[in-house]
Amino acid sequence: YQSYKSVGVTDTLAWCGYRKGNLVEARRLIQRAMKWGTPDAQLLYHAGMIHARLGETSKAKRFLYQALSLNPQFH
């Protein structure tokens, strides 16, 4: 991340944090990734899942609905 900052790298680090259970760091990174404003269903899904695991249900639903709206075939 230090040598190449991008939405993809930031999202990947956020998802790694989620998978490791480091949810506070995951939320911080996914919020940073969302600032790019990239319309990507996977990014929105990751944001939704991170917020869901933190118990932030309304944010989670919003991001997950946006992911499905952007790509109805997203699984």
Short mmCIF file of C-alpha atoms in Angstrom, two decimals, residues 18-69:
data_model
loop_
_atom_site.label_atom_id
_atom_site.label_comp_id
_atom_site.label_asym_id
_atom_site.label_seq_id
_atom_site.Cartn_x
_atom_site.Cartn_y
_atom_site.Cartn_z
CA TYR A 18 -12.35 -8.36 7.71
CA ARG A 19 -11.25 -11.95 7.15
CA LYS A 20 -8.75 -11.72 10.02
CA GLY A 21 -11.35 -10.23 12.36
CA ASN A 22 -9.67 -6.82 12.54
CA LEU A 23 -12.95 -5.04 11.96
CA VAL A 24 -12.05 -1.55 13.12
CA GLU A 25 -9.10 -1.46 10.70
CA ALA A 26 -11.28 -3.00 7.97
CA ARG A 27 -13.89 -0.25 8.43
CA ARG A 28 -11.22 2.47 8.31
CA LEU A 29 -9.79 1.06 5.08
CA ILE A 30 -13.13 0.42 3.37
CA GLN A 31 -14.19 3.99 4.17
CA ARG A 32 -10.97 5.18 2.54
CA ALA A 33 -11.65 2.98 -0.51
CA MET A 34 -15.20 4.32 -0.81
CA LYS A 35 -13.86 7.89 -1.07
CA TRP A 36 -12.68 7.10 -4.61
CA GLY A 37 -16.34 6.82 -5.64
CA THR A 38 -15.66 3.79 -7.82
CA PRO A 39 -18.88 2.09 -8.96
CA ASP A 40 -17.94 -1.52 -8.20
CA ALA A 41 -20.30 -4.19 -6.87
CA GLN A 42 -17.53 -6.10 -5.11
CA LEU A 43 -16.32 -2.99 -3.30
CA LEU A 44 -19.87 -2.23 -2.17
CA TYR A 45 -20.34 -5.85 -1.07
CA HIS A 46 -17.16 -5.69 1.01
CA ALA A 47 -18.34 -2.44 2.60
CA GLY A 48 -21.71 -4.00 3.38
CA MET A 49 -20.23 -7.12 4.94
CA ILE A 50 -17.75 -5.18 7.05
CA HIS A 51 -20.50 -2.93 8.40
CA ALA A 52 -22.78 -5.92 8.97
CA ARG A 53 -20.15 -7.68 11.06
CA LEU A 54 -19.75 -4.50 13.12
CA GLY A 55 -23.52 -4.48 13.76
CA GLU A 56 -24.08 -1.38 11.62
CA THR A 57 -27.15 -2.85 9.95
CA SER A 58 -28.51 0.21 8.16
CA LYS A 59 -25.15 0.99 6.53
CA ALA A 60 -24.68 -2.67 5.64
CA LYS A 61 -28.07 -2.88 3.94
CA ARG A 62 -27.46 0.32 2.02
CA PHE A 63 -24.14 -0.89 0.61
CA LEU A 64 -25.48 -4.37 -0.19
CA TYR A 65 -28.52 -2.93 -1.99
CA GLN A 66 -26.22 -0.62 -3.95
CA ALA A 67 -24.09 -3.60 -4.98
CA LEU A 68 -27.15 -5.45 -6.28
CA SER A 69 -28.50 -2.33 -7.98
#
